[in-house]
């Protein structure tokens, strides 16, 4: 059985002091989540990683929102895997649509990062998802398949089993226009089919696939009750501690 995973993505929100205040309140949630056999975590800005990790330790997952694929060098403004490892960060988001749109994060680049993360025993959370235009043209599956095939090129079955994939249709992010649970299930099921074709059934069944896009405490349960939706990646509704807690409470 795949364990459910609930991840908040703070994006470019919270100063260090705001992040610490949140982490102090969130610490207790780890126990609650474990009691319900749910993994829970937050993807926080680089600057907050160390202080949030120090407070949360292993009670919640603390993930980076990006990383460079090289160990070091002349890449101004970038952060490397050894820098993350030194502060015990074990997870990293890759290919979020905002990074794809504003920072030229391609699936090819995500593939390089994914290889580097796995080589360092870290877990990538690989985001995929189509624009409204692609959705309206009925080309979602072809688009998402391409992102998966390119992002996972030359990744071994052993590594893929540990991967987390997040399906986030761009038209549902921050818009309040969430995809229906049927759409979320249909695409997550399709992603699993692609994984079966690339690897095998056993491997595909191990991969956790999340839905993201306007997930709120009021609608989280309908997504997580779908067979192929193993959790949620939540932006806006993860920023406030009460709403973040309510996401967990409302899963059950
Ligand atoms: P919202 O939950 O704010 O729509 O954001 C979704 C998202 O992009 C999470 O990565």
PDB file of N, CA, C and O and ligand atoms in Angstrom, residues 7 9 11 93 96-98 127 168 172-176 212-216 233-237, ligand 1:
ATOM      1  N   UNK A   7       1.602  17.472   1.189  1.00  0.00           N
ATOM      2  CA  UNK A   7       2.715  18.427   1.171  1.00  0.00           C
ATOM      3  C   UNK A   7       2.209  19.842   0.955  1.00  0.00           C
ATOM      4  O   UNK A   7       1.427  20.097   0.022  1.00  0.00           O
ATOM      5  N   UNK A   9       3.212  23.655  -0.175  1.00  0.00           N
ATOM      6  CA  UNK A   9       4.250  24.364  -0.935  1.00  0.00           C
ATOM      7  C   UNK A   9       4.066  25.854  -0.656  1.00  0.00           C
ATOM      8  O   UNK A   9       3.110  26.459  -1.117  1.00  0.00           O
ATOM      9  N   UNK A  11       5.862  28.289  -1.674  1.00  0.00           N
ATOM     10  CA  UNK A  11       6.307  29.165  -2.771  1.00  0.00           C
ATOM     11  C   UNK A  11       7.137  30.319  -2.177  1.00  0.00           C
ATOM     12  O   UNK A  11       7.887  30.078  -1.230  1.00  0.00           O
ATOM     13  N   UNK A  93      11.404  19.609  -4.548  1.00  0.00           N
ATOM     14  CA  UNK A  93      10.458  19.788  -5.660  1.00  0.00           C
ATOM     15  C   UNK A  93      11.247  19.987  -6.952  1.00  0.00           C
ATOM     16  O   UNK A  93      12.287  20.642  -6.942  1.00  0.00           O
ATOM     17  N   UNK A  96       8.201  22.542 -10.909  1.00  0.00           N
ATOM     18  CA  UNK A  96       6.912  23.191 -10.633  1.00  0.00           C
ATOM     19  C   UNK A  96       6.565  24.100 -11.821  1.00  0.00           C
ATOM     20  O   UNK A  96       7.459  24.731 -12.402  1.00  0.00           O
ATOM     21  N   UNK A  97       5.301  24.213 -12.157  1.00  0.00           N
ATOM     22  CA  UNK A  97       4.932  24.973 -13.365  1.00  0.00           C
ATOM     23  C   UNK A  97       5.370  26.432 -13.278  1.00  0.00           C
ATOM     24  O   UNK A  97       5.656  27.058 -14.299  1.00  0.00           O
ATOM     25  N   UNK A  98       5.444  26.965 -12.049  1.00  0.00           N
ATOM     26  CA  UNK A  98       5.906  28.353 -11.926  1.00  0.00           C
ATOM     27  C   UNK A  98       7.380  28.465 -12.301  1.00  0.00           C
ATOM     28  O   UNK A  98       7.806  29.440 -12.917  1.00  0.00           O
ATOM     29  N   UNK A 127       6.975  17.652 -10.602  1.00  0.00           N
ATOM     30  CA  UNK A 127       5.674  18.233 -10.955  1.00  0.00           C
ATOM     31  C   UNK A 127       5.445  18.201 -12.465  1.00  0.00           C
ATOM     32  O   UNK A 127       6.365  18.431 -13.252  1.00  0.00           O
ATOM     33  N   UNK A 168      -0.245  18.730 -11.442  1.00  0.00           N
ATOM     34  CA  UNK A 168      -0.837  20.027 -11.130  1.00  0.00           C
ATOM     35  C   UNK A 168      -1.239  20.732 -12.424  1.00  0.00           C
ATOM     36  O   UNK A 168      -0.380  21.361 -13.075  1.00  0.00           O
ATOM     37  N   UNK A 172      -5.486  25.238 -12.700  1.00  0.00           N
ATOM     38  CA  UNK A 172      -6.136  25.087 -11.389  1.00  0.00           C
ATOM     39  C   UNK A 172      -5.286  25.658 -10.255  1.00  0.00           C
ATOM     40  O   UNK A 172      -5.708  25.684  -9.108  1.00  0.00           O
ATOM     41  N   UNK A 173      -4.082  26.127 -10.574  1.00  0.00           N
ATOM     42  CA  UNK A 173      -3.178  26.592  -9.519  1.00  0.00           C
ATOM     43  C   UNK A 173      -3.505  28.018  -9.108  1.00  0.00           C
ATOM     44  O   UNK A 173      -3.431  28.934  -9.920  1.00  0.00           O
ATOM     45  N   UNK A 174      -3.874  28.175  -7.856  1.00  0.00           N
ATOM     46  CA  UNK A 174      -4.142  29.503  -7.311  1.00  0.00           C
ATOM     47  C   UNK A 174      -5.349  30.185  -7.915  1.00  0.00           C
ATOM     48  O   UNK A 174      -5.560  31.386  -7.720  1.00  0.00           O
ATOM     49  N   UNK A 175      -6.158  29.450  -8.655  1.00  0.00           N
ATOM     50  CA  UNK A 175      -7.281  30.061  -9.360  1.00  0.00           C
ATOM     51  C   UNK A 175      -8.618  29.775  -8.673  1.00  0.00           C
ATOM     52  O   UNK A 175      -9.623  30.414  -8.988  1.00  0.00           O
ATOM     53  N   UNK A 176      -8.608  28.798  -7.760  1.00  0.00           N
ATOM     54  CA  UNK A 176      -9.867  28.383  -7.146  1.00  0.00           C
ATOM     55  C   UNK A 176     -10.678  27.511  -8.108  1.00  0.00           C
ATOM     56  O   UNK A 176     -11.745  27.008  -7.770  1.00  0.00           O
ATOM     57  N   UNK A 212      -2.414  18.437  -7.303  1.00  0.00           N
ATOM     58  CA  UNK A 212      -2.263  19.788  -6.766  1.00  0.00           C
ATOM     59  C   UNK A 212      -3.008  20.790  -7.628  1.00  0.00           C
ATOM     60  O   UNK A 212      -3.110  20.628  -8.853  1.00  0.00           O
ATOM     61  N   UNK A 213      -3.536  21.832  -6.983  1.00  0.00           N
ATOM     62  CA  UNK A 213      -4.275  22.875  -7.696  1.00  0.00           C
ATOM     63  C   UNK A 213      -5.551  23.202  -6.963  1.00  0.00           C
ATOM     64  O   UNK A 213      -6.510  22.436  -7.023  1.00  0.00           O
ATOM     65  N   UNK A 214      -5.509  24.317  -6.200  1.00  0.00           N
ATOM     66  CA  UNK A 214      -6.682  24.773  -5.434  1.00  0.00           C
ATOM     67  C   UNK A 214      -7.244  23.698  -4.494  1.00  0.00           C
ATOM     68  O   UNK A 214      -8.449  23.606  -4.307  1.00  0.00           O
ATOM     69  N   UNK A 215      -6.330  22.888  -3.917  1.00  0.00           N
ATOM     70  CA  UNK A 215      -6.781  21.944  -2.883  1.00  0.00           C
ATOM     71  C   UNK A 215      -6.996  22.723  -1.586  1.00  0.00           C
ATOM     72  O   UNK A 215      -6.166  23.546  -1.194  1.00  0.00           O
ATOM     73  N   UNK A 216      -8.132  22.482  -0.967  1.00  0.00           N
ATOM     74  CA  UNK A 216      -8.520  23.192   0.273  1.00  0.00           C
ATOM     75  C   UNK A 216      -9.004  22.145   1.273  1.00  0.00           C
ATOM     76  O   UNK A 216      -9.331  21.020   0.884  1.00  0.00           O
ATOM     77  N   UNK A 233      -0.523  18.222  -3.162  1.00  0.00           N
ATOM     78  CA  UNK A 233       0.480  19.282  -3.061  1.00  0.00           C
ATOM     79  C   UNK A 233      -0.326  20.584  -2.997  1.00  0.00           C
ATOM     80  O   UNK A 233      -1.039  20.925  -3.944  1.00  0.00           O
ATOM     81  N   UNK A 234      -0.209  21.267  -1.875  1.00  0.00           N
ATOM     82  CA  UNK A 234      -1.131  22.372  -1.585  1.00  0.00           C
ATOM     83  C   UNK A 234      -0.378  23.690  -1.444  1.00  0.00           C
ATOM     84  O   UNK A 234       0.564  23.781  -0.652  1.00  0.00           O
ATOM     85  N   UNK A 235      -0.786  24.692  -2.194  1.00  0.00           N
ATOM     86  CA  UNK A 235      -0.170  26.009  -2.092  1.00  0.00           C
ATOM     87  C   UNK A 235      -0.853  26.866  -1.039  1.00  0.00           C
ATOM     88  O   UNK A 235      -0.613  26.723   0.164  1.00  0.00           O
ATOM     89  N   UNK A 236      -1.742  27.739  -1.476  1.00  0.00           N
ATOM     90  CA  UNK A 236      -2.385  28.733  -0.616  1.00  0.00           C
ATOM     91  C   UNK A 236      -2.915  28.200   0.709  1.00  0.00           C
ATOM     92  O   UNK A 236      -2.679  28.812   1.770  1.00  0.00           O
ATOM     93  N   UNK A 237      -3.578  27.063   0.674  1.00  0.00           N
ATOM     94  CA  UNK A 237      -4.217  26.546   1.894  1.00  0.00           C
ATOM     95  C   UNK A 237      -3.220  25.927   2.879  1.00  0.00           C
ATOM     96  O   UNK A 237      -3.616  25.478   3.952  1.00  0.00           O
TER      97      UNK A 237
HETATM   98  P1  LIG B   1      -2.668  26.354  -4.861  1.00  0.00           P
HETATM   99  O1  LIG B   1      -3.017  25.255  -3.875  1.00  0.00           O
HETATM  100  O2  LIG B   1      -2.496  27.691  -4.230  1.00  0.00           O
HETATM  101  O3  LIG B   1      -3.609  26.338  -6.024  1.00  0.00           O
HETATM  102  O4  LIG B   1      -1.206  25.969  -5.445  1.00  0.00           O
HETATM  103  C1  LIG B   1      -0.989  24.715  -5.926  1.00  0.00           C
HETATM  104  C2  LIG B   1       0.457  24.541  -6.156  1.00  0.00           C
HETATM  105  O5  LIG B   1       1.015  25.100  -7.076  1.00  0.00           O
HETATM  106  C3  LIG B   1       1.211  23.698  -5.220  1.00  0.00           C
HETATM  107  O6  LIG B   1       2.489  23.446  -5.696  1.00  0.00           O
END
